[in-house]
Amino acid sequence: EALQLNKPVRVSFTSPQTDRSERYSMLVEGLVELHSGWMALALVWDDEAQEDFRLVLPLDCINSWDDVLVDVPQGLRDAMPFAWTRYMDQRFELVPGVVMDASEEPVPMRLWFENQTAHRYLSQPFHNSQDLRIERSGNGIVMQASLVPNAPFIEWMLHHGASAQILEPASLREKISNEVQEMAKSYAKMFGP
């Protein structure tokens, strides 16, 4: 109802980052269902700081809401429109919390997948930017996509183990390599000879 009527609401929620209860006035600009559940895409007003910000809020974090006598703060009336669809399309998945860098541009990537894994993504693309042109390499297939390399994307790549690699850009490949090396250190022998 708040989304359909563009009605401001006062929402109390537990912050996904801090587990602290927060309360803000907001305009719900969109609702989206992800595999992790429903998310509210909102324009929020911070009374203390006297500024607005965008928020991706899991609906199951909301403790209470009130639409009775909630005025639209002037800051929300003056806020610039935001292209949520473009923002979502450029990411592997939305991350709950404050939208920190809305202008972050997608990165062209070359990704290698082992044959069995690759065939799954040929019939069910992993992202809407996935290029349908492929290149065979070794015992797999190289695919291209262009997206913001956020934490969910990196976690998704790592869950494939040795069945997937980031080939380009080199900076992202190096970042993943460093993370894997740190993970390997945490599994060094703790006990025994």
N, CA, C and O of each residue as an XYZ file, in Angstrom:
772
protein
N       0.827     -1.189      0.000
C       0.000      0.000      0.000
C       0.879      1.265      0.000
O       0.612      2.214     -0.738
N       1.932      1.265      0.838
C       2.831      2.426      0.893
C       3.493      2.659     -0.455
O       3.689      3.803     -0.863
N       3.836      1.590     -1.141
C       4.462      1.702     -2.462
C       3.448      2.185     -3.492
O       3.725      3.116     -4.247
N       2.295      1.568     -3.525
C       1.285      1.906     -4.529
C       0.791      3.336     -4.399
O       0.578      4.013     -5.405
N       0.605      3.802     -3.166
C       0.063      5.137     -2.941
C       1.147      6.196     -2.738
O       0.846      7.365     -2.500
N       2.409      5.775     -2.835
C       3.528      6.678     -2.571
C       3.348      7.364     -1.216
O       3.550      8.569     -1.068
N       2.961      6.549     -0.237
C       2.631      7.025      1.107
C       3.860      6.887      2.012
O       4.445      5.807      2.091
N       4.254      7.960      2.691
C       5.388      7.849      3.611
C       5.024      6.989      4.822
O       3.886      7.004      5.291
N       6.002      6.247      5.313
C       5.799      5.414      6.498
C       6.952      5.640      7.468
O       8.058      6.017      7.080
N       6.662      5.401      8.716
C       7.697      5.449      9.757
C       7.972      3.995     10.102
O       7.074      3.285     10.552
N       9.206      3.545      9.894
C       9.535      2.130     10.037
C      10.589      1.934     11.114
O      11.587      2.653     11.173
N      10.347      0.949     11.960
C      11.330      0.526     12.946
C      11.858     -0.824     12.472
O      11.080     -1.728     12.168
N      13.179     -0.957     12.410
C      13.763     -2.202     11.921
C      15.088     -2.473     12.615
O      15.704     -1.576     13.190
N      15.507     -3.712     12.548
C      16.808     -4.094     13.068
C      17.783     -4.038     11.907
O      17.617     -4.755     10.919
N      18.796     -3.194     12.018
C      19.749     -2.984     10.939
C      20.486     -4.276     10.601
O      21.017     -4.935     11.495
N      20.526     -4.650      9.310
C      21.241     -5.863      8.909
C      22.742     -5.806      9.238
O      23.358     -6.846      9.469
N      23.331     -4.610      9.262
C      24.773     -4.498      9.513
C      25.124     -4.506     10.993
O      26.150     -5.067     11.376
N      24.297     -3.897     11.829
C      24.703     -3.673     13.221
C      23.844     -4.390     14.254
O      24.170     -4.369     15.441
N      22.758     -5.021     13.834
C      21.802     -5.636     14.759
C      21.252     -4.631     15.764
O      20.815     -5.006     16.852
N      21.277     -3.351     15.394
C      20.767     -2.274     16.239
C      19.397     -1.854     15.705
O      19.186     -1.816     14.493
N      18.484     -1.546     16.597
C      17.162     -1.106     16.180
C      17.233      0.346     15.708
O      17.835      1.193     16.368
N      16.613      0.623     14.564
C      16.613      1.971     14.008
C      15.186      2.328     13.599
O      14.345      1.457     13.377
N      14.939      3.632     13.506
C      13.602      4.119     13.131
C      13.759      5.317     12.202
O      14.435      6.289     12.538
N      13.132      5.239     11.041
C      13.238      6.307     10.047
C      11.911      6.508      9.334
O      11.072      5.609      9.281
N      11.738      7.711      8.785
C      10.661      7.973      7.834
C      11.187      7.578      6.465
O      12.350      7.825      6.147
N      10.334      6.964      5.655
C      10.797      6.548      4.333
C       9.657      6.479      3.339
O       8.484      6.364      3.695
N      10.048      6.553      2.086
C       9.151      6.295      0.973
C       9.629      4.993      0.333
O      10.784      4.883     -0.078
N       8.746      4.023      0.253
C       9.101      2.749     -0.382
C       9.038      2.962     -1.885
O       7.987      3.293     -2.433
N      10.175      2.768     -2.549
C      10.252      2.998     -3.998
C      10.128      1.715     -4.799
O       9.918      1.755     -6.012
N      10.256      0.575     -4.131
C      10.127     -0.695     -4.834
C      10.174     -1.862     -3.874
O      10.656     -1.747     -2.747
N       9.666     -2.981     -4.339
C       9.754     -4.253     -3.622
C      10.296     -5.272     -4.604
O       9.887     -5.299     -5.765
N      11.208     -6.105     -4.152
C      11.776     -7.113     -5.038
C      11.966     -8.406     -4.253
O      12.368     -8.393     -3.089
N      11.671     -9.518     -4.913
C      11.859    -10.820     -4.275
C      13.162    -11.426     -4.766
O      13.360    -11.604     -5.968
N      14.050    -11.741     -3.830
C      15.305    -12.415     -4.123
C      15.253    -13.802     -3.502
O      14.319    -14.121     -2.766
N      16.249    -14.623     -3.795
C      16.236    -15.966     -3.196
C      16.334    -15.887     -1.674
O      15.923    -16.816     -0.977
N      16.872    -14.792     -1.158
C      16.998    -14.619      0.293
C      15.738    -14.014      0.926
O      15.686    -13.848      2.145
N      14.732    -13.687      0.123
C      13.488    -13.123      0.637
C      13.147    -11.797     -0.016
O      13.808    -11.380     -0.968
N      12.111    -11.131      0.495
C      11.650     -9.859     -0.055
C      12.478     -8.710      0.487
O      12.831     -8.680      1.666
N      12.786     -7.759     -0.397
C      13.526     -6.556     -0.027
C      12.695     -5.330     -0.389
O      12.062     -5.277     -1.444
N      12.712     -4.347      0.511
C      12.108     -3.042      0.229
C      13.230     -2.131     -0.244
O      14.306     -2.101      0.353
N      12.980     -1.396     -1.305
C      13.923     -0.417     -1.829
C      13.348      0.936     -1.441
O      12.268      1.311     -1.899
N      14.061      1.663     -0.604
C      13.443      2.841      0.006
C      14.329      4.080     -0.044
O      15.557      3.999     -0.043
N      13.663      5.219     -0.086
C      14.286      6.522      0.104
C      14.017      6.892      1.554
O      12.864      6.982      1.974
N      15.083      7.105      2.316
C      14.981      7.272      3.770
C      15.431      8.674      4.169
O      16.333      9.250      3.561
N      14.783      9.212      5.207
C      15.155     10.520      5.730
C      15.739     10.367      7.128
O      15.116      9.772      8.007
N      16.946     10.912      7.329
C      17.609     10.904      8.636
C      17.382     12.263      9.276
O      17.961     13.261      8.845
N      16.524     12.308     10.325
C      16.196     13.568     10.995
C      17.425     14.226     11.613
O      17.583     15.445     11.537
N      18.295     13.424     12.226
C      19.478     13.990     12.896
C      20.429     14.638     11.903
O      20.852     15.778     12.094
N      20.761     13.918     10.854
C      21.724     14.427      9.875
C      21.081     15.374      8.864
O      21.777     16.071      8.126
N      19.744     15.396      8.836
C      19.002     16.217      7.874
C      19.422     15.903      6.442
O      19.702     16.799      5.645
N      19.459     14.586      6.133
C      19.800     14.168      4.777
C      19.070     12.876      4.433
O      18.604     12.149      5.311
N      18.985     12.614      3.139
C      18.333     11.405      2.677
C      19.376     10.389      2.220
O      20.515     10.744      1.914
N      18.975      9.141      2.179
C      19.824      8.087      1.634
C      18.923      6.961      1.130
O      17.745      6.892      1.480
N      19.489      6.085      0.307
C      18.748      4.941     -0.213
C      19.103      3.720      0.627
O      20.224      3.591      1.120
N      18.122      2.823      0.781
C      18.290      1.663      1.648
C      17.663      0.440      1.001
O      16.559      0.505      0.461
N      18.379     -0.676      1.061
C      17.832     -1.977      0.692
C      17.544     -2.674      2.014
O      18.464     -3.000      2.764
N      16.266     -2.903      2.295
C      15.855     -3.391      3.606
C      15.096     -4.706      3.484
O      14.026     -4.750      2.877
N      15.644     -5.786      4.060
C      14.884     -7.046      4.070
C      13.592     -6.858      4.868
O      13.612     -6.315      5.973
N      12.481     -7.305      4.309
C      11.203     -7.117      4.991
C      11.170     -7.821      6.343
O      10.482     -7.371      7.259
N      11.911     -8.924      6.474
C      11.879     -9.627      7.754
C      12.687     -8.919      8.845
O      12.718     -9.392      9.982
N      13.346     -7.790      8.526
C      14.042     -6.969      9.533
C      13.105     -5.953     10.179
O      13.420     -5.379     11.221
N      11.945     -5.736      9.546
C      11.018     -4.705     10.035
C      10.308     -5.190     11.292
O       9.690     -6.255     11.305
N      10.409     -4.383     12.352
C       9.748     -4.690     13.627
C       8.360     -4.069     13.688
O       7.418     -4.687     14.184
N       8.235     -2.836     13.179
C       6.937     -2.160     13.172
C       6.965     -1.047     12.135
O       8.026     -0.573     11.728
N       5.774     -0.647     11.722
C       5.659      0.478     10.800
C       4.357      1.197     11.091
O       3.404      0.633     11.628
N       4.357      2.472     10.713
C       3.191      3.309     10.989
C       3.031      4.284      9.838
O       3.984      4.957      9.445
N       1.830      4.358      9.304
C       1.575      5.328      8.238
C       0.602      6.409      8.686
O       0.139      7.203      7.867
N       0.290      6.447      9.972
C      -0.642      7.439     10.495
C       0.085      8.753     10.750
O       1.058      8.800     11.502
N      -0.393      9.809     10.121
C       0.145     11.156     10.327
C       1.650     11.268     10.093
O       2.331     12.041     10.768
N       2.163     10.501      9.142
C       3.579     10.628      8.786
C       3.667     11.617      7.632
O       3.111     11.387      6.558
N       4.366     12.713      7.864
C       4.542     13.717      6.815
C       5.767     13.364      5.988
O       6.707     12.727      6.464
N       5.725     13.797      4.737
C       6.893     13.615      3.884
C       7.865     14.740      4.220
O       7.567     15.905      3.958
N       9.023     14.414      4.794
C       9.999     15.480      5.075
C      10.402     16.192      3.778
O      10.444     15.584      2.709
N      10.692     17.472      3.892
C      11.064     18.259      2.717
C      12.236     17.616      1.971
O      12.293     17.650      0.742
N      13.172     17.029      2.727
C      14.324     16.376      2.104
C      13.935     15.250      1.181
O      14.587     15.035      0.159
N      12.876     14.521      1.520
C      12.414     13.449      0.639
C      11.712     14.011     -0.587
O      11.809     13.451     -1.679
N      11.005     15.119     -0.403
C      10.334     15.752     -1.551
C      11.353     16.247     -2.572
O      11.107     16.215     -3.777
N      12.520     16.713     -2.065
C      13.541     17.290     -2.935
C      14.543     16.265     -3.474
O      15.395     16.612     -4.291
N      14.454     15.019     -3.033
C      15.448     14.006     -3.416
C      15.398     13.717     -4.908
O      14.338     13.731     -5.533
N      16.564     13.457     -5.451
C      16.683     13.118     -6.869
C      16.100     11.725     -7.112
O      16.259     10.842     -6.270
N      15.433     11.513     -8.241
C      14.941     10.170     -8.568
C      16.117      9.199     -8.685
O      17.241      9.603     -8.987
N      15.849      7.939     -8.446
C      16.896      6.919     -8.449
C      16.488      5.777     -9.364
O      15.342      5.329     -9.331
N      17.421      5.304    -10.179
C      17.145      4.229    -11.140
C      17.404      2.872    -10.490
O      18.447      2.257    -10.715
N      16.444      2.408     -9.680
C      16.601      1.123     -8.988
C      16.767     -0.028     -9.965
O      17.569     -0.929     -9.718
N      16.029     -0.021    -11.066
C      16.111     -1.128    -12.026
C      17.522     -1.229    -12.582
O      18.086     -2.322    -12.655
N      18.093     -0.105    -12.972
C      19.470     -0.104    -13.488
C      20.448     -0.558    -12.397
O      21.363     -1.336    -12.665
N      20.252     -0.074    -11.183
C      21.124     -0.442    -10.064
C      21.101     -1.958     -9.850
O      22.151     -2.577     -9.679
N      19.902     -2.555     -9.860
C      19.789     -3.999     -9.652
C      20.367     -4.787    -10.816
O      21.040     -5.797    -10.612
N      20.107     -4.326    -12.044
C      20.583     -5.038    -13.228
C      22.102     -5.100    -13.314
O      22.655     -6.009    -13.933
N      22.776     -4.136    -12.695
C      24.235     -4.091    -12.775
C      24.920     -4.937    -11.705
O      26.148     -5.025    -11.673
N      24.137     -5.552    -10.836
C      24.703     -6.320     -9.737
C      24.266     -7.771     -9.816
O      23.203     -8.095    -10.345
N      25.115     -8.638     -9.275
C      24.776    -10.055     -9.231
C      23.587    -10.265     -8.308
O      22.690    -11.057     -8.597
N      23.592     -9.541     -7.188
C      22.500     -9.609     -6.223
C      22.533     -8.349     -5.369
O      23.592     -7.752     -5.176
N      21.383     -7.948     -4.860
C      21.325     -6.798     -3.953
C      21.895     -7.170     -2.595
O      21.730     -8.296     -2.128
N      22.564     -6.218     -1.970
C      23.095     -6.398     -0.625
C      22.266     -5.528      0.313
O      22.150     -4.324      0.086
N      21.679     -6.118      1.375
C      20.910     -5.307      2.313
C      21.777     -4.227      2.947
O      22.961     -4.448      3.204
N      21.194     -3.068      3.196
C      21.905     -1.976      3.838
C      21.815     -0.698      3.033
O      21.067     -0.606      2.060
N      22.586      0.281      3.455
C      22.608      1.581      2.800
C      23.293      1.450      1.443
O      24.321      0.784      1.321
N      22.722      2.082      0.436
C      23.329      2.094     -0.897
C      24.466      3.106     -0.843
O      24.243      4.316     -0.870
N      25.694      2.585     -0.765
C      26.855      3.447     -0.577
C      27.329      4.089     -1.873
O      27.527      5.303     -1.924
N      27.511      3.300     -2.911
C      28.062      3.828     -4.150
C      27.136      3.484     -5.307
O      27.361      2.520     -6.039
N      26.108      4.279     -5.456
C      25.110      4.023     -6.489
C      25.669      4.213     -7.889
O      25.097      3.703     -8.852
N      26.765      4.931     -8.021
C      27.318      5.212     -9.342
C      28.394      4.207     -9.756
O      28.999      4.352    -10.819
N      28.636      3.196     -8.930
C      29.646      2.187     -9.258
C      29.283      1.514    -10.580
O      28.179      0.996    -10.744
N      30.221      1.531    -11.509
C      29.965      1.022    -12.847
C      30.254     -0.474    -12.950
O      31.142     -0.984    -12.267
N      29.503     -1.180    -13.808
C      29.786     -2.597    -14.031
C      31.154     -2.786    -14.678
O      31.653     -1.901    -15.374
N      31.741     -3.931    -14.442
C      33.075     -4.250    -14.945
C      32.947     -5.372    -15.977
O      32.324     -6.394    -15.691
N      33.525     -5.202    -17.173
C      33.526     -6.314    -18.136
C      34.403     -7.444    -17.596
O      35.529     -7.206    -17.159
N      33.887     -8.670    -17.627
C      34.601     -9.816    -17.066
C      34.651    -10.964    -18.063
O      33.749    -11.154    -18.879
N      35.731    -11.717    -17.967
C      35.849    -12.999    -18.666
C      35.953    -14.054    -17.575
O      36.840    -14.003    -16.722
N      35.032    -15.011    -17.617
C      34.950    -16.042    -16.588
C      35.075    -17.419    -17.231
O      34.465    -17.685    -18.267
N      35.859    -18.283    -16.620
C      36.004    -19.651    -17.104
C      35.226    -20.586    -16.195
O      35.312    -20.493    -14.971
N      34.458    -21.497    -16.811
C      33.739    -22.521    -16.074
C      34.072    -23.880    -16.661
O      34.143    -24.040    -17.879
N      34.274    -24.850    -15.793
C      34.493    -26.236    -16.219
C      33.256    -26.672    -17.006
O      32.160    -26.176    -16.746
N      33.411    -27.586    -17.958
C      32.339    -27.932    -18.903
C      30.983    -28.199    -18.259
O      29.980    -27.627    -18.686
N      30.932    -29.052    -17.243
C      29.651    -29.412    -16.631
C      28.961    -28.183    -16.025
O      27.756    -27.998    -16.192
N      29.729    -27.352    -15.327
C      29.186    -26.126    -14.741
C      28.757    -25.161    -15.842
O      27.697    -24.540    -15.758
N      29.593    -25.041    -16.877
C      29.311    -24.115    -17.974
C      28.000    -24.452    -18.675
O      27.235    -23.551    -19.018
N      27.733    -25.736    -18.892
C      26.508    -26.115    -19.597
C      25.261    -25.698    -18.836
O      24.238    -25.373    -19.440
N      25.343    -25.706    -17.512
C      24.204    -25.246    -16.707
C      23.937    -23.766    -16.983
O      22.783    -23.354    -17.096
N      25.022    -22.951    -17.094
C      24.853    -21.513    -17.310
C      24.592    -21.152    -18.763
O      24.222    -20.016    -19.061
N      24.779    -22.097    -19.663
C      24.395    -21.861    -21.051
C      22.878    -21.966    -21.199
O      22.274    -21.241    -21.989
N      22.262    -22.882    -20.427
C      20.806    -23.030    -20.514
C      20.075    -22.108    -19.536
O      18.941    -21.705    -19.794
N      20.722    -21.774    -18.413
C      20.140    -20.856    -17.431
C      21.194    -19.806    -17.085
O      21.964    -20.000    -16.144
N      21.246    -18.698    -17.826
C      22.295    -17.683    -17.586
C      22.333    -17.232    -16.125
O      21.299    -17.111    -15.467
N      23.552    -16.985    -15.636
C      23.735    -16.587    -14.237
C      23.472    -15.106    -14.022
O      23.275    -14.674    -12.886
N      23.467    -14.313    -15.106
C      23.215    -12.876    -14.993
C      22.691    -12.373    -16.328
O      23.013    -12.935    -17.375
N      21.883    -11.317    -16.298
C      21.295    -10.814    -17.542
C      22.311    -10.196    -18.493
O      22.004    -10.000    -19.669
N      23.515     -9.884    -18.015
C      24.538     -9.322    -18.897
C      25.399    -10.401    -19.556
O      26.294    -10.091    -20.343
N      25.127    -11.661    -19.235
C      25.935    -12.751    -19.781
C      25.856    -12.760    -21.297
O      24.770    -12.805    -21.875
N      27.017    -12.716    -21.935
C      27.120    -12.755    -23.388
C      26.921    -14.200    -23.839
O      27.552    -15.112    -23.305
N      26.060    -14.406    -24.806
C      25.784    -15.763    -25.259
C      26.890    -16.329    -26.146
O      26.914    -17.530    -26.415
N      27.801    -15.476    -26.600
C      28.953    -15.988    -27.349
C      29.910    -16.646    -26.363
O      30.166    -16.105    -25.287
N      30.435    -17.801    -26.725
C      31.325    -18.522    -25.828
C      32.641    -18.833    -26.531
O      32.761    -18.734    -27.752
N      33.609    -19.207    -25.725
C      34.939    -19.542    -26.222
C      35.382    -20.780    -25.446
O      35.407    -20.768    -24.215
N      35.732    -21.846    -26.164
C      36.202    -23.064    -25.506
C      37.651    -22.862    -25.080
O      38.458    -22.288    -25.811
N      37.959    -23.344    -23.887
C      39.318    -23.209    -23.368
C      39.582    -24.325    -22.365
O      38.859    -24.473    -21.380
N      40.635    -25.116    -22.630
C      40.971    -26.211    -21.726
C      39.797    -27.163    -21.625
O      39.225    -27.549    -22.644
N      39.440    -27.537    -20.446
C      38.325    -28.439    -20.200
C      37.090    -27.644    -19.782
O      36.336    -28.060    -18.902
N      36.897    -26.489    -20.432
C      35.781    -25.648    -20.042
C      35.420    -24.627    -21.087
O      35.809    -24.723    -22.251
N      34.662    -23.644    -20.640
C      34.150    -22.605    -21.531
C      34.360    -21.244    -20.875
O      34.143    -21.083    -19.674
N      34.784    -20.267    -21.675
C      34.948    -18.896    -21.208
C      33.687    -18.123    -21.586
O      33.241    -18.152    -22.733
N      33.127    -17.436    -20.603
C      31.936    -16.618    -20.821
C      32.252    -15.181    -20.443
O      33.173    -14.922    -19.668
N      31.493    -14.259    -20.986
C      31.682    -12.852    -20.672
C      30.415    -12.283    -20.051
O      29.297    -12.640    -20.422
N      30.623    -11.396    -19.105
C      29.510    -10.701    -18.453
C      30.027     -9.343    -18.009
O      31.237     -9.117    -17.971
N      29.123     -8.445    -17.676
C      29.489     -7.118    -17.210
C      28.609     -6.776    -16.020
O      27.409     -6.546    -16.167
N      29.225     -6.743    -14.823
C      28.462     -6.442    -13.616
C      29.373     -5.894    -12.538
O      30.597     -5.983    -12.637
N      28.770     -5.326    -11.508
C      29.522     -4.806    -10.371
C      29.966     -6.009     -9.545
O      29.126     -6.804     -9.122
N      31.265     -6.159     -9.308
C      31.760     -7.336     -8.581
C      31.583     -7.208     -7.072
O      32.556     -7.068     -6.330
N      30.328     -7.257     -6.627
C      30.048     -7.093     -5.205
C      30.249     -8.416     -4.456
O      30.541     -9.445     -5.064
N      30.091     -8.373     -3.142
C      30.348     -9.548     -2.292
C      29.540    -10.780     -2.713
O      30.107    -11.872     -2.749
N      28.238    -10.662     -3.035
C      27.515    -11.868     -3.452
C      28.105    -12.515     -4.706
O      28.099    -13.739     -4.831
N      28.614    -11.703     -5.632
C      29.232    -12.269     -6.834
C      30.500    -13.037     -6.464
O      30.706    -14.155     -6.935
N      31.337    -12.451     -5.636
C      32.584    -13.105     -5.240
C      32.282    -14.403     -4.488
O      32.928    -15.422     -4.734
N      31.311    -14.376     -3.578
C      30.917    -15.591     -2.864
C      30.413    -16.659     -3.834
O      30.715    -17.842     -3.678
N      29.650    -16.235     -4.826
C      29.120    -17.172     -5.823
C      30.259    -17.808     -6.614
O      30.254    -19.018     -6.844
N      31.223    -17.012     -7.027
C      32.371    -17.568     -7.753
C      33.145    -18.543     -6.872
O      33.531    -19.616     -7.335
N      33.377    -18.187     -5.616
C      34.142    -19.054     -4.719
C      33.415    -20.367     -4.424
O      34.061    -21.393     -4.209
N      32.096    -20.347     -4.412
C      31.374    -21.591     -4.112
C      31.542    -22.625     -5.211
O      31.262    -23.802     -4.983
N      31.994    -22.223     -6.406
C      32.259    -23.169     -7.488
C      33.589    -23.904     -7.303
O      33.853    -24.898     -7.979
N      34.422    -23.413     -6.387
C      35.721    -24.044     -6.166
C      36.579    -24.000     -7.421
O      36.681    -22.967     -8.082
N      37.197    -25.137     -7.743
C      38.097    -25.214     -8.898
C      37.351    -25.286    -10.223
O      37.980    -25.340    -11.280
N      36.020    -25.289    -10.184
C      35.219    -25.371    -11.412
C      34.994    -24.023    -12.075
O      34.344    -23.947    -13.118
N      35.528    -22.945    -11.477
C      35.333    -21.609    -12.047
C      36.517    -20.716    -11.720
O      37.148    -20.852    -10.672
N      36.806    -19.806    -12.629
C      37.874    -18.824    -12.418
C      37.488    -17.503    -13.061
O      36.802    -17.462    -14.082
N      37.943    -16.428    -12.440
C      37.846    -15.116    -13.067
C      39.139    -14.943    -13.860
O      40.231    -14.997    -13.293
N      39.017    -14.737    -15.151
C      40.203    -14.536    -15.989
C      40.548    -13.052    -16.084
O      41.711    -12.664    -15.979
N      39.538    -12.244    -16.281
C      39.713    -10.799    -16.387
C      38.537    -10.117    -15.717
O      37.422    -10.635    -15.762
N      38.755     -8.977    -15.103
C      39.968     -8.163    -15.052
C      40.994     -8.755    -14.075
O      40.648     -9.448    -13.118
N      42.248     -8.457    -14.351
C      43.350     -8.984    -13.544
C      43.247     -8.544    -12.086
O      43.588     -9.310    -11.185
N      42.784     -7.328    -11.846
C      42.685     -6.829    -10.465
C      41.687     -7.652     -9.644
O      41.932     -7.925     -8.469
N      40.576     -8.044    -10.249
C      39.591     -8.858     -9.550
C      40.119    -10.280     -9.352
O      39.897    -10.892     -8.307
N      40.815    -10.794    -10.354
C      41.433    -12.131    -10.246
C      42.420    -12.145     -9.078
O      42.459    -13.101     -8.303
N      43.217    -11.078     -8.956
C      44.191    -10.987     -7.863
C      43.483    -10.899     -6.509
O      43.921    -11.512     -5.536
N      42.401    -10.142     -6.451
C      41.640    -10.018     -5.201
C      41.116    -11.381     -4.756
O      41.222    -11.734     -3.581
N      40.553    -12.147     -5.687
C      40.046    -13.487     -5.380
C      41.200    -14.392     -4.951
O      41.067    -15.155     -3.995
N      42.318    -14.311     -5.647
C      43.497    -15.119     -5.312
C      43.944    -14.843     -3.882
O      44.253    -15.771     -3.135
N      43.978    -13.572     -3.501
C      44.385    -13.205     -2.135
C      43.396    -13.757     -1.106
O      43.801    -14.239     -0.048
N      42.095    -13.685     -1.421
C      41.091    -14.214     -0.488
C      41.243    -15.718     -0.318
O      41.137    -16.234      0.794
N      41.492    -16.426     -1.423
C      41.656    -17.880     -1.355
C      42.905    -18.233     -0.547
O      42.887    -19.185      0.233
N      43.981    -17.479     -0.725
C      45.204    -17.733      0.049
C      44.966    -17.513      1.537
O      45.458    -18.282      2.362
N      44.214    -16.468      1.890
C      43.891    -16.228      3.302
C      43.034    -17.357      3.864
O      43.223    -17.771      5.007
N      42.090    -17.858      3.062
C      41.263    -18.978      3.502
C      42.129    -20.209      3.735
O      41.945    -20.924      4.720
N      43.081    -20.459      2.821
C      43.959    -21.626      2.953
C      44.793    -21.528      4.233
O      45.017    -22.541      4.897
N      45.254    -20.330      4.587
C      46.029    -20.154      5.821
C      45.208    -20.533      7.047
O      45.745    -21.086      8.007
N      43.910    -20.239      7.021
C      43.083    -20.549      8.185
C      42.872    -22.051      8.347
O      42.410    -22.498      9.396
N      43.205    -22.836      7.319
C      43.085    -24.292      7.403
C      44.437    -24.971      7.571
O      44.553    -26.180      7.372
N      45.461    -24.202      7.935
C      46.776    -24.797      8.198
C      46.646    -25.715      9.399
O      45.718    -25.582     10.198
N      47.585    -26.651      9.524
C      47.541    -27.601     10.640
C      47.552    -26.858     11.964
O      48.344    -25.940     12.176
N      46.654    -27.274     12.851
C      46.597    -26.658     14.173
C      47.241    -27.560     15.215
O      47.860    -27.081     16.165
N      47.092    -28.868     15.032
C      47.591    -29.811     16.019
C      48.368    -30.920     15.297
O      48.286    -31.054     14.076
N      49.090    -31.677     16.037
C      49.770    -32.834     15.472
C      51.189    -32.516     15.086
O      51.668    -31.395     15.259
N      51.866    -33.543     14.549
C      53.304    -33.379     14.214
C      53.537    -32.388     13.098
O      54.682    -32.150     12.714
